[in-house]
């Protein structure tokens, strides 16, 4: 499929191997966001567009809406809104200004269903997650609710329940996980649970399973993945006190690593034997604090009906340290492929999990002029 025709077809195209795919990558500095093509027949990545944005201090985190028509960008002082153009470019639309003590726009997640509320989290002590409304086109409009934490909290990542009615927050500075309910009709949020994490854990990002039964939490400081059982009616969590290592268990230099990301693979909608609520894998990235040592990549097999972790499939070094990134982004066209960003050596790579799931290997690399943050897939 030609790159230029991809975006208009993205919503309906059957994901098939032997085609090209498109994603955006943000950066920790500068105002450029790039559009990149991956050809899965030749295993090549190519830079298609250097897009100038209004995010002058980098695009630390980018998120697409469900319809893949809008890109939301976290940049110092603002959450910005861009329309995804049919030629793969971005058109600036609007921005939400952040409070003066919460300028560090750090994370965004868009609700998967109407009214498509977007949740944005600045990462500084005491800052709230903002629930931001969008207009019919998906452009950010205004903050309707603050999801508040304690004044010693610093929330780094969030995720939403399958129905977008609960928000899960990983409190890195406050070493906790929080649960808020959110009512999109009234635009109101309420804190319903605070769970202190084990000493020295520091939850960074988390992933709410699409079947509603689990929330998996990355403990940044202890370099572990923790499992929290979710009550699908109340939204409340139970810490199962079970963790998996995100660096080799023999390593005692835990403080030389900082685990960062966990994301589910994306079942392809054309495969009727794999419902969209049954991802095969949870894929994680861990950064090394030294550019001389690699970070780590791991993947977990998930039970098709319960979503429980059945095994840790592998724990292998990434190509380089990851810098501040090593952010994994599972591909929408195959559960075996994922992208990973490295801001220490400035590249984005594609990796492929092998058929038996016991390993993964790099299949393509694209060098970049500066440090990429995270990527989001159009198709
Ligand atoms: C993007 O910018 C880089 C320099 O930063 C340049 O090497 C590359 O050719 C540009 N690519 C496109 C598609 O404009
Ligand atoms: C966004 O950038 C364009 C040029 O790239 C500029 O014309 C416009 O004023 C900027 N808007 C804001 C809100 O900064
Ligand atoms: C993409 O389309 C927009 C209009 O939607 C246009 O302003 C822009 O110049 C185009 N960019 C490229 C790289 O063709
Ligand atoms: C959210 O909190 C900010 C202060 O940090 C306040 O200015 C704003 O009015 C609040 N918004 C809502 C909708 O409560
Ligand atoms: C933090 O919260 C505590 C308890 O609510 C309060 O006593 C303290 O003054 C707050 N500190 C700041 C800096 O707001
Ligand atoms: C979880 O609850 C939602 C409705 O809130 C329902 O659609 C879904 O089927 C439930 N899932 C399970 C596994 O019970
Ligand atoms: C996890 O440990 C805490 C603290 O020891 C305990 O209260 C809780 O019941 C444990 N959870 C489970 C599922 O056993
Ligand atoms: C951590 O320790 C292991 C085992 O000694 C060593 O191979 C690795 O390079 C160290 N990592 C860092 C980031 O220093
Ligand atoms: C569909 O999903 C099943 C179960 O995960 C898998 O075994 C099968 O290979 C998939 N088929 C395709 C075409 O991807």
Short mmCIF file of C-alpha atoms and ligand atoms in Angstrom, two decimals:
data_model
loop_
_atom_site.label_atom_id
_atom_site.label_comp_id
_atom_site.label_asym_id
_atom_site.label_seq_id
_atom_site.Cartn_x
_atom_site.Cartn_y
_atom_site.Cartn_z
CA UNK A 1 0.00 0.00 0.00
CA UNK A 2 1.37 3.42 -0.86
CA UNK A 3 2.12 5.67 2.07
CA UNK A 4 -0.03 8.52 0.81
CA UNK A 5 -3.17 6.45 0.75
CA UNK A 6 -2.71 4.84 4.11
CA UNK A 7 -4.23 7.41 6.39
CA UNK A 8 -7.57 7.67 4.67
CA UNK A 9 -7.89 3.91 4.69
CA UNK A 10 -6.46 3.36 8.14
CA UNK A 11 -9.74 3.03 9.95
CA UNK A 12 -11.03 0.31 7.66
CA UNK A 13 -7.99 -1.41 6.22
CA UNK A 14 -7.51 -5.02 7.20
CA UNK A 15 -4.16 -5.36 8.91
CA UNK A 16 -2.12 -7.60 6.66
CA UNK A 17 1.56 -8.34 6.47
CA UNK A 18 3.34 -7.35 3.26
CA UNK A 19 2.37 -3.72 3.56
CA UNK A 20 3.68 -0.43 4.85
CA UNK A 21 2.68 1.09 8.14
CA UNK A 22 2.97 4.60 9.57
CA UNK A 23 3.71 6.08 12.98
CA UNK A 24 4.60 9.38 14.59
CA UNK A 25 7.49 9.82 17.01
CA UNK A 26 7.82 12.67 19.48
CA UNK A 27 11.13 13.97 20.86
CA UNK A 28 12.41 15.15 24.23
CA UNK A 29 13.59 18.45 22.72
CA UNK A 30 13.03 20.64 19.68
CA UNK A 31 9.77 21.27 17.85
CA UNK A 32 9.87 18.46 15.27
CA UNK A 33 7.67 15.37 15.28
CA UNK A 34 8.53 12.81 12.63
CA UNK A 35 6.32 10.60 10.49
CA UNK A 36 7.94 7.20 9.88
CA UNK A 37 7.04 4.31 7.59
CA UNK A 38 7.71 0.65 8.36
CA UNK A 39 7.66 -1.83 5.51
CA UNK A 40 7.09 -5.28 6.96
CA UNK A 41 7.98 -7.04 3.69
CA UNK A 42 11.50 -5.62 3.59
CA UNK A 43 11.83 -4.84 7.31
CA UNK A 44 12.79 -1.24 6.69
CA UNK A 45 12.04 1.98 8.52
CA UNK A 46 12.07 5.25 6.57
CA UNK A 47 11.64 8.81 7.70
CA UNK A 48 8.82 10.28 5.61
CA UNK A 49 8.16 13.65 7.22
CA UNK A 50 9.85 16.13 9.51
CA UNK A 51 6.82 17.95 10.87
CA UNK A 52 7.25 21.40 12.44
CA UNK A 53 4.98 21.80 15.43
CA UNK A 54 4.18 24.46 17.99
CA UNK A 55 5.66 22.25 20.71
CA UNK A 56 8.85 24.29 21.02
CA UNK A 57 10.23 22.47 24.07
CA UNK A 58 9.85 18.93 22.78
CA UNK A 59 6.96 16.49 22.61
CA UNK A 60 7.68 14.42 25.70
CA UNK A 61 4.59 12.33 25.26
CA UNK A 62 2.22 11.96 22.31
CA UNK A 63 -1.12 10.15 22.20
CA UNK A 64 -3.61 9.47 19.42
CA UNK A 65 -7.35 9.46 19.79
CA UNK A 66 -9.28 6.26 19.11
CA UNK A 67 -10.29 7.49 15.66
CA UNK A 68 -6.65 8.30 14.82
CA UNK A 69 -7.68 11.75 13.65
CA UNK A 70 -6.02 13.76 16.42
CA UNK A 71 -2.61 13.77 18.02
CA UNK A 72 -2.28 15.16 21.55
CA UNK A 73 1.14 16.44 22.54
CA UNK A 74 2.63 17.18 25.95
CA UNK A 75 5.12 20.08 25.80
CA UNK A 76 6.27 22.40 28.57
CA UNK A 77 3.31 24.44 29.77
CA UNK A 78 0.72 22.92 27.43
CA UNK A 79 -1.26 19.98 26.20
CA UNK A 80 -1.59 20.63 22.49
CA UNK A 81 -4.00 19.34 19.91
CA UNK A 82 -3.18 18.56 16.28
CA UNK A 83 -5.36 17.18 13.50
CA UNK A 84 -3.78 14.26 11.64
CA UNK A 85 -3.80 15.30 7.97
CA UNK A 86 -4.53 12.75 5.25
CA UNK A 87 -0.98 13.15 3.90
CA UNK A 88 0.52 12.09 7.24
CA UNK A 89 1.30 15.60 8.45
CA UNK A 90 -0.09 17.43 11.51
CA UNK A 91 -2.10 20.60 11.71
CA UNK A 92 -2.00 22.65 14.93
CA UNK A 93 -5.47 23.26 16.39
CA UNK A 94 -5.46 24.33 20.02
CA UNK A 95 -3.72 24.05 23.37
CA UNK A 96 -4.59 23.82 27.05
CA UNK A 97 -2.39 25.95 29.30
CA UNK A 98 -1.16 24.28 32.49
CA UNK A 99 -1.01 25.83 35.98
CA UNK A 100 2.25 27.69 36.71
CA UNK A 101 3.41 25.04 39.21
CA UNK A 102 2.55 22.15 36.86
CA UNK A 103 4.23 23.03 33.58
CA UNK A 104 5.84 19.63 33.00
CA UNK A 105 3.28 18.17 30.57
CA UNK A 106 4.25 14.53 30.70
CA UNK A 107 1.53 12.04 29.81
CA UNK A 108 -1.72 11.81 27.87
CA UNK A 109 -4.38 9.16 27.37
CA UNK A 110 -7.52 9.54 25.28
CA UNK A 111 -10.79 7.79 26.14
CA UNK A 112 -11.74 5.12 23.61
CA UNK A 113 -15.39 6.14 23.23
CA UNK A 114 -17.59 9.21 22.94
CA UNK A 115 -17.32 11.88 24.38
CA UNK A 116 -13.62 11.06 23.90
CA UNK A 117 -12.37 12.89 27.01
CA UNK A 118 -8.57 13.25 27.09
CA UNK A 119 -6.68 12.86 30.37
CA UNK A 120 -3.41 14.78 30.69
CA UNK A 121 -0.96 14.53 33.58
CA UNK A 122 1.81 17.01 34.40
CA UNK A 123 4.69 15.41 36.30
CA UNK A 124 5.57 17.60 39.30
CA UNK A 125 4.81 17.37 43.00
CA UNK A 126 1.15 17.81 43.83
CA UNK A 127 -0.13 18.18 40.26
CA UNK A 128 -3.52 16.84 39.21
CA UNK A 129 -4.48 14.87 36.13
CA UNK A 130 -6.76 17.01 34.01
CA UNK A 131 -9.84 15.68 32.27
CA UNK A 132 -10.08 17.66 29.04
CA UNK A 133 -13.09 17.78 26.75
CA UNK A 134 -12.88 17.68 22.95
CA UNK A 135 -15.16 19.03 20.23
CA UNK A 136 -16.76 16.85 17.51
CA UNK A 137 -13.52 16.75 15.56
CA UNK A 138 -11.54 15.69 18.63
CA UNK A 139 -9.75 19.00 19.24
CA UNK A 140 -8.96 19.70 22.92
CA UNK A 141 -11.37 22.24 24.42
CA UNK A 142 -11.16 22.76 28.19
CA UNK A 143 -10.42 21.09 31.51
CA UNK A 144 -13.63 19.90 33.17
CA UNK A 145 -12.18 18.10 36.17
CA UNK A 146 -8.98 17.75 38.15
CA UNK A 147 -8.14 14.27 39.38
CA UNK A 148 -6.33 15.13 42.59
CA UNK A 149 -3.67 13.23 44.52
CA UNK A 150 -1.72 14.11 47.65
CA UNK A 151 0.59 17.07 47.75
CA UNK A 152 3.59 14.74 47.79
CA UNK A 153 2.42 12.85 44.71
CA UNK A 154 3.99 12.99 41.29
CA UNK A 155 2.01 10.91 38.82
CA UNK A 156 3.98 9.80 35.77
CA UNK A 157 1.53 7.59 33.88
CA UNK A 158 -2.16 6.74 33.81
CA UNK A 159 -4.52 4.36 32.07
CA UNK A 160 -8.28 4.03 31.70
CA UNK A 161 -10.71 1.20 32.37
CA UNK A 162 -12.23 -0.41 29.25
CA UNK A 163 -15.34 1.77 29.61
CA UNK A 164 -13.33 4.90 30.41
CA UNK A 165 -15.13 5.25 33.74
CA UNK A 166 -12.11 4.67 36.00
CA UNK A 167 -8.66 6.23 35.87
CA UNK A 168 -5.60 4.42 37.23
CA UNK A 169 -2.61 6.56 38.20
CA UNK A 170 0.99 5.51 38.80
CA UNK A 171 2.37 7.85 41.47
CA UNK A 172 6.14 7.75 41.04
CA UNK A 173 7.05 10.48 43.56
CA UNK A 174 4.45 9.37 46.11
CA UNK A 175 5.07 5.61 45.65
CA UNK A 176 1.43 4.66 45.19
CA UNK A 177 -1.34 3.69 42.81
CA UNK A 178 -4.55 5.73 42.79
CA UNK A 179 -8.00 4.98 41.43
CA UNK A 180 -10.51 7.67 40.46
CA UNK A 181 -13.97 7.20 39.07
CA UNK A 182 -14.90 9.47 36.19
CA UNK A 183 -18.37 10.33 34.98
CA UNK A 184 -18.18 11.65 31.43
CA UNK A 185 -21.81 12.83 31.51
CA UNK A 186 -21.31 15.20 34.41
CA UNK A 187 -17.58 15.68 33.89
CA UNK A 188 -16.82 14.82 37.50
CA UNK A 189 -14.04 12.76 39.05
CA UNK A 190 -13.77 11.25 42.50
CA UNK A 191 -10.88 9.54 44.25
CA UNK A 192 -12.01 6.06 45.27
CA UNK A 193 -8.79 4.27 46.23
CA UNK A 194 -5.23 4.91 47.34
CA UNK A 195 -2.83 1.96 47.46
CA UNK A 196 0.61 2.54 48.91
CA UNK A 197 3.20 0.62 46.88
CA UNK A 198 5.98 -1.42 48.52
CA UNK A 199 8.91 0.64 49.83
CA UNK A 200 11.29 1.44 46.98
CA UNK A 201 8.85 0.51 44.19
CA UNK A 202 7.90 3.87 42.62
CA UNK A 203 5.13 3.05 40.12
CA UNK A 204 5.81 4.80 36.81
CA UNK A 205 3.45 3.54 34.11
CA UNK A 206 0.61 1.05 34.18
CA UNK A 207 -1.57 -0.85 31.76
CA UNK A 208 -5.25 -1.65 32.39
CA UNK A 209 -6.19 -4.92 30.68
CA UNK A 210 -8.96 -4.49 28.08
CA UNK A 211 -11.08 -7.22 29.73
CA UNK A 212 -11.27 -5.17 32.92
CA UNK A 213 -9.73 -7.75 35.22
CA UNK A 214 -6.12 -6.64 35.71
CA UNK A 215 -3.92 -3.59 36.01
CA UNK A 216 -0.20 -4.24 35.49
CA UNK A 217 2.11 -1.70 37.09
CA UNK A 218 5.75 -0.93 36.27
CA UNK A 219 7.78 -0.29 39.41
CA UNK A 220 10.45 2.06 38.13
CA UNK A 221 12.86 1.98 41.05
CA UNK A 222 12.72 -1.73 41.91
CA UNK A 223 12.60 -2.66 38.18
CA UNK A 224 9.64 -4.98 38.53
CA UNK A 225 6.24 -5.58 37.00
CA UNK A 226 3.50 -5.85 39.64
CA UNK A 227 0.07 -7.40 39.24
CA UNK A 228 -3.09 -5.77 40.59
CA UNK A 229 -6.40 -7.61 40.31
CA UNK A 230 -9.26 -5.36 39.26
CA UNK A 231 -12.85 -5.67 40.40
CA UNK A 232 -14.73 -5.22 37.15
CA UNK A 233 -17.79 -3.79 38.91
CA UNK A 234 -16.28 -1.37 41.43
CA UNK A 235 -13.07 -0.59 39.58
CA UNK A 236 -11.11 -1.15 42.81
CA UNK A 237 -7.72 -2.86 42.82
CA UNK A 238 -6.09 -5.53 44.97
CA UNK A 239 -2.31 -5.70 45.02
CA UNK A 240 -1.57 -9.39 44.44
CA UNK A 241 1.91 -8.93 45.95
CA UNK A 242 3.33 -10.71 42.92
CA UNK A 243 6.14 -9.18 40.91
CA UNK A 244 8.25 -10.19 37.94
CA UNK A 245 11.81 -8.95 37.34
CA UNK A 246 12.41 -6.41 34.57
CA UNK A 247 16.21 -6.76 34.86
CA UNK A 248 18.09 -10.04 35.38
CA UNK A 249 17.44 -11.35 38.88
CA UNK A 250 21.13 -11.87 39.54
CA UNK A 251 21.85 -8.13 39.16
CA UNK A 252 22.38 -6.31 42.45
CA UNK A 253 22.87 -2.93 40.75
CA UNK A 254 19.14 -2.19 40.64
CA UNK A 255 19.78 1.54 40.93
CA UNK A 256 21.60 1.44 37.56
CA UNK A 257 18.25 0.79 35.85
CA UNK A 258 14.86 2.47 35.72
CA UNK A 259 11.98 0.45 34.33
CA UNK A 260 9.57 2.48 32.32
CA UNK A 261 6.92 1.06 30.04
CA UNK A 262 4.34 -1.74 29.81
CA UNK A 263 1.92 -2.03 26.90
CA UNK A 264 -0.38 -4.73 25.60
CA UNK A 265 0.02 -6.13 22.11
CA UNK A 266 -2.90 -5.23 19.87
CA UNK A 267 -5.03 -8.10 18.57
CA UNK A 268 -5.79 -7.53 14.89
CA UNK A 269 -9.49 -7.01 14.40
CA UNK A 270 -9.63 -9.39 11.44
CA UNK A 271 -8.59 -12.39 13.53
CA UNK A 272 -11.87 -13.67 14.91
CA UNK A 273 -10.09 -16.20 17.10
CA UNK A 274 -8.44 -13.34 18.99
CA UNK A 275 -11.02 -10.94 20.40
CA UNK A 276 -9.79 -7.38 20.92
CA UNK A 277 -10.05 -7.92 24.66
CA UNK A 278 -7.49 -10.75 24.56
CA UNK A 279 -4.02 -9.41 23.82
CA UNK A 280 -1.41 -12.17 23.57
CA UNK A 281 1.40 -10.20 25.18
CA UNK A 282 2.28 -7.51 27.68
CA UNK A 283 5.54 -5.97 26.49
CA UNK A 284 7.85 -3.93 28.75
CA UNK A 285 10.88 -1.67 28.40
CA UNK A 286 13.51 -0.91 31.06
CA UNK A 287 16.21 1.73 30.73
CA UNK A 288 19.83 1.51 31.79
CA UNK A 289 21.16 4.64 33.46
CA UNK A 290 24.51 4.16 31.70
CA UNK A 291 24.79 4.54 27.94
CA UNK A 292 27.55 1.92 28.15
CA UNK A 293 25.10 -0.82 29.21
CA UNK A 294 21.90 -1.91 27.49
CA UNK A 295 18.43 -1.69 28.96
CA UNK A 296 16.03 -4.65 28.93
CA UNK A 297 12.95 -5.78 27.05
CA UNK A 298 10.54 -8.35 28.40
CA UNK A 299 7.26 -9.90 27.33
CA UNK A 300 4.62 -11.77 29.26
CA UNK A 301 2.11 -14.30 27.92
CA UNK A 302 -1.48 -13.56 28.94
CA UNK A 303 -4.31 -16.00 29.43
CA UNK A 304 -6.81 -15.51 26.58
CA UNK A 305 -9.88 -15.52 28.82
CA UNK A 306 -8.71 -14.07 32.16
CA UNK A 307 -5.87 -11.81 31.04
CA UNK A 308 -3.70 -13.18 33.86
CA UNK A 309 0.02 -13.52 33.26
CA UNK A 310 0.75 -17.15 32.46
CA UNK A 311 4.51 -16.77 32.03
CA UNK A 312 7.36 -14.33 31.55
CA UNK A 313 8.43 -15.24 28.04
CA UNK A 314 11.82 -13.56 27.90
CA UNK A 315 14.01 -10.85 29.42
CA UNK A 316 16.64 -9.72 26.92
CA UNK A 317 18.93 -6.71 26.49
CA UNK A 318 17.72 -3.87 24.28
CA UNK A 319 20.15 -2.64 21.60
CA UNK A 320 21.38 0.23 23.77
CA UNK A 321 20.53 1.91 27.08
CA UNK A 322 17.26 3.44 25.94
CA UNK A 323 18.38 6.82 27.31
CA UNK A 324 15.29 8.33 28.93
CA UNK A 325 13.04 6.34 26.61
CA UNK A 326 13.12 2.61 25.77
CA UNK A 327 9.40 3.18 25.29
CA UNK A 328 7.78 0.19 23.61
CA UNK A 329 4.85 0.69 21.22
CA UNK A 330 3.14 -2.52 20.02
CA UNK A 331 2.14 -2.47 16.35
CA UNK A 332 -1.52 -2.55 15.26
CA UNK A 333 -0.91 -4.90 12.32
CA UNK A 334 0.64 -7.87 14.13
CA UNK A 335 0.92 -8.79 17.78
CA UNK A 336 4.52 -9.90 17.21
CA UNK A 337 5.91 -6.47 16.23
CA UNK A 338 6.70 -3.49 18.43
CA UNK A 339 8.61 -0.22 18.07
CA UNK A 340 11.07 0.98 20.71
CA UNK A 341 12.66 4.42 21.13
CA UNK A 342 16.18 5.16 22.37
CA UNK A 343 17.11 8.72 23.37
CA UNK A 344 20.62 7.74 24.49
CA UNK A 345 21.78 6.71 21.03
CA UNK A 346 18.95 8.47 19.10
CA UNK A 347 17.13 5.80 17.14
CA UNK A 348 13.83 4.02 16.81
CA UNK A 349 13.81 0.29 16.15
CA UNK A 350 11.30 -2.35 15.16
CA UNK A 351 11.44 -5.65 16.99
CA UNK A 352 9.66 -8.90 16.31
CA UNK A 353 8.73 -11.56 18.84
CA UNK A 354 9.58 -14.97 17.42
CA UNK A 355 6.87 -17.45 16.54
CA UNK A 356 7.18 -19.49 19.70
CA UNK A 357 7.26 -16.37 21.85
CA UNK A 358 10.49 -17.31 23.61
CA UNK A 359 12.53 -14.43 22.24
CA UNK A 360 12.51 -11.30 20.13
CA UNK A 361 14.93 -9.65 17.79
CA UNK A 362 15.53 -6.31 16.19
CA UNK A 363 14.39 -6.22 12.56
CA UNK A 364 14.96 -2.56 11.64
CA UNK A 365 16.56 0.62 12.93
CA UNK A 366 16.16 4.27 11.95
CA UNK A 367 18.80 6.72 13.21
CA UNK A 368 17.46 10.12 14.26
CA UNK A 369 18.98 13.55 14.79
CA UNK A 370 17.90 13.79 18.43
CA UNK A 371 16.31 11.75 21.19
CA UNK A 372 12.90 10.22 20.45
CA UNK A 373 10.38 9.95 23.31
CA UNK A 374 7.46 7.71 22.32
CA UNK A 375 5.75 6.62 19.13
CA UNK A 376 2.09 6.13 18.21
CA UNK A 377 0.90 4.00 15.32
CA UNK A 378 -1.55 5.19 12.67
CA UNK A 379 -1.78 1.78 10.98
C1 LIG B 1 14.36 15.28 8.03
O1 LIG B 1 15.40 16.05 8.63
C2 LIG B 1 16.69 15.43 8.59
C3 LIG B 1 17.67 16.37 9.26
O2 LIG B 1 17.28 16.64 10.56
C4 LIG B 1 17.11 15.19 7.18
O3 LIG B 1 18.34 14.48 7.17
C5 LIG B 1 16.07 14.36 6.46
O4 LIG B 1 16.41 14.26 5.09
C6 LIG B 1 14.69 15.00 6.58
N1 LIG B 1 13.73 14.08 5.98
C7 LIG B 1 12.66 14.47 5.32
C8 LIG B 1 11.78 13.41 4.78
O5 LIG B 1 12.38 15.64 5.19
C1 LIG B 2 1.82 27.75 15.75
O1 LIG B 2 2.83 27.79 14.77
C2 LIG B 2 2.48 28.55 13.61
C3 LIG B 2 3.63 28.47 12.65
O2 LIG B 2 4.22 27.21 12.65
C4 LIG B 2 2.21 29.98 14.00
O3 LIG B 2 1.78 30.68 12.86
C5 LIG B 2 1.14 30.03 15.09
O4 LIG B 2 0.99 31.34 15.55
C6 LIG B 2 1.51 29.15 16.23
N1 LIG B 2 0.40 29.15 17.17
C7 LIG B 2 0.56 29.23 18.48
C8 LIG B 2 -0.67 29.19 19.30
O5 LIG B 2 1.65 29.34 19.01
C1 LIG B 3 -0.19 18.04 3.97
O1 LIG B 3 -1.48 18.59 3.81
C2 LIG B 3 -1.63 19.85 4.44
C3 LIG B 3 -3.08 20.25 4.27
O2 LIG B 3 -3.90 19.35 4.98
C4 LIG B 3 -0.70 20.86 3.82
O3 LIG B 3 -0.81 22.10 4.49
C5 LIG B 3 0.74 20.36 3.94
O4 LIG B 3 1.60 21.23 3.26
C6 LIG B 3 0.88 18.96 3.37
N1 LIG B 3 2.21 18.50 3.71
C7 LIG B 3 2.95 17.76 2.90
C8 LIG B 3 4.30 17.36 3.43
O5 LIG B 3 2.56 17.42 1.81
C1 LIG B 4 -8.29 22.53 38.33
O1 LIG B 4 -7.28 23.04 39.20
C2 LIG B 4 -6.78 24.32 38.82
C3 LIG B 4 -5.71 24.70 39.79
O2 LIG B 4 -4.64 23.83 39.73
C4 LIG B 4 -7.90 25.33 38.85
O3 LIG B 4 -7.41 26.57 38.39
C5 LIG B 4 -9.03 24.88 37.96
O4 LIG B 4 -10.12 25.76 38.10
C6 LIG B 4 -9.48 23.47 38.31
N1 LIG B 4 -10.44 23.05 37.32
C7 LIG B 4 -11.58 22.44 37.63
C8 LIG B 4 -12.45 22.09 36.51
O5 LIG B 4 -11.86 22.17 38.77
C1 LIG B 5 0.38 18.85 52.30
O1 LIG B 5 -0.74 18.24 52.89
C2 LIG B 5 -0.69 18.26 54.31
C3 LIG B 5 -1.86 17.43 54.81
O2 LIG B 5 -3.01 17.69 54.07
C4 LIG B 5 -0.74 19.70 54.79
O3 LIG B 5 -0.66 19.73 56.20
C5 LIG B 5 0.44 20.46 54.21
O4 LIG B 5 0.35 21.81 54.55
C6 LIG B 5 0.46 20.32 52.70
N1 LIG B 5 1.67 20.91 52.19
C7 LIG B 5 1.69 21.71 51.16
C8 LIG B 5 3.04 22.17 50.73
O5 LIG B 5 0.69 22.06 50.56
C1 LIG B 6 -16.63 -5.88 32.79
O1 LIG B 6 -17.66 -4.93 32.90
C2 LIG B 6 -18.10 -4.40 31.66
C3 LIG B 6 -19.20 -3.40 31.93
O2 LIG B 6 -18.85 -2.55 32.93
C4 LIG B 6 -18.63 -5.49 30.78
O3 LIG B 6 -18.91 -4.95 29.51
C5 LIG B 6 -17.59 -6.58 30.63
O4 LIG B 6 -18.15 -7.66 29.91
C6 LIG B 6 -17.12 -7.06 31.98
N1 LIG B 6 -16.03 -8.01 31.77
C7 LIG B 6 -15.90 -9.10 32.49
C8 LIG B 6 -14.71 -9.96 32.15
O5 LIG B 6 -16.65 -9.41 33.39
C1 LIG B 7 -0.68 -8.22 49.93
O1 LIG B 7 0.05 -7.80 51.07
C2 LIG B 7 -0.70 -6.93 51.92
C3 LIG B 7 0.23 -6.43 52.99
O2 LIG B 7 0.89 -7.50 53.58
C4 LIG B 7 -1.90 -7.68 52.46
O3 LIG B 7 -2.68 -6.81 53.26
C5 LIG B 7 -2.75 -8.15 51.30
O4 LIG B 7 -3.82 -8.94 51.76
C6 LIG B 7 -1.92 -8.99 50.34
N1 LIG B 7 -2.70 -9.28 49.16
C7 LIG B 7 -3.04 -10.50 48.81
C8 LIG B 7 -3.83 -10.63 47.56
O5 LIG B 7 -2.71 -11.48 49.45
C1 LIG B 8 24.84 -4.20 36.37
O1 LIG B 8 25.54 -5.34 36.79
C2 LIG B 8 25.71 -6.32 35.77
C3 LIG B 8 26.29 -7.58 36.42
O2 LIG B 8 27.44 -7.25 37.10
C4 LIG B 8 26.59 -5.74 34.68
O3 LIG B 8 26.78 -6.70 33.67
C5 LIG B 8 25.90 -4.52 34.12
O4 LIG B 8 26.72 -3.89 33.15
C6 LIG B 8 25.60 -3.52 35.21
N1 LIG B 8 24.74 -2.48 34.65
C7 LIG B 8 25.03 -1.19 34.64
C8 LIG B 8 24.02 -0.29 34.01
O5 LIG B 8 26.03 -0.74 35.10
C1 LIG B 9 -5.25 -15.65 15.19
O1 LIG B 9 -5.11 -15.80 16.61
C2 LIG B 9 -4.78 -17.13 16.99
C3 LIG B 9 -4.81 -17.20 18.51
O2 LIG B 9 -4.05 -16.20 19.08
C4 LIG B 9 -3.42 -17.48 16.42
O3 LIG B 9 -3.07 -18.80 16.77
C5 LIG B 9 -3.46 -17.33 14.91
O4 LIG B 9 -2.17 -17.54 14.39
C6 LIG B 9 -3.93 -15.95 14.51
N1 LIG B 9 -4.10 -15.88 13.07
C7 LIG B 9 -3.58 -14.90 12.34
C8 LIG B 9 -3.89 -14.96 10.88
O5 LIG B 9 -2.90 -14.01 12.81
#
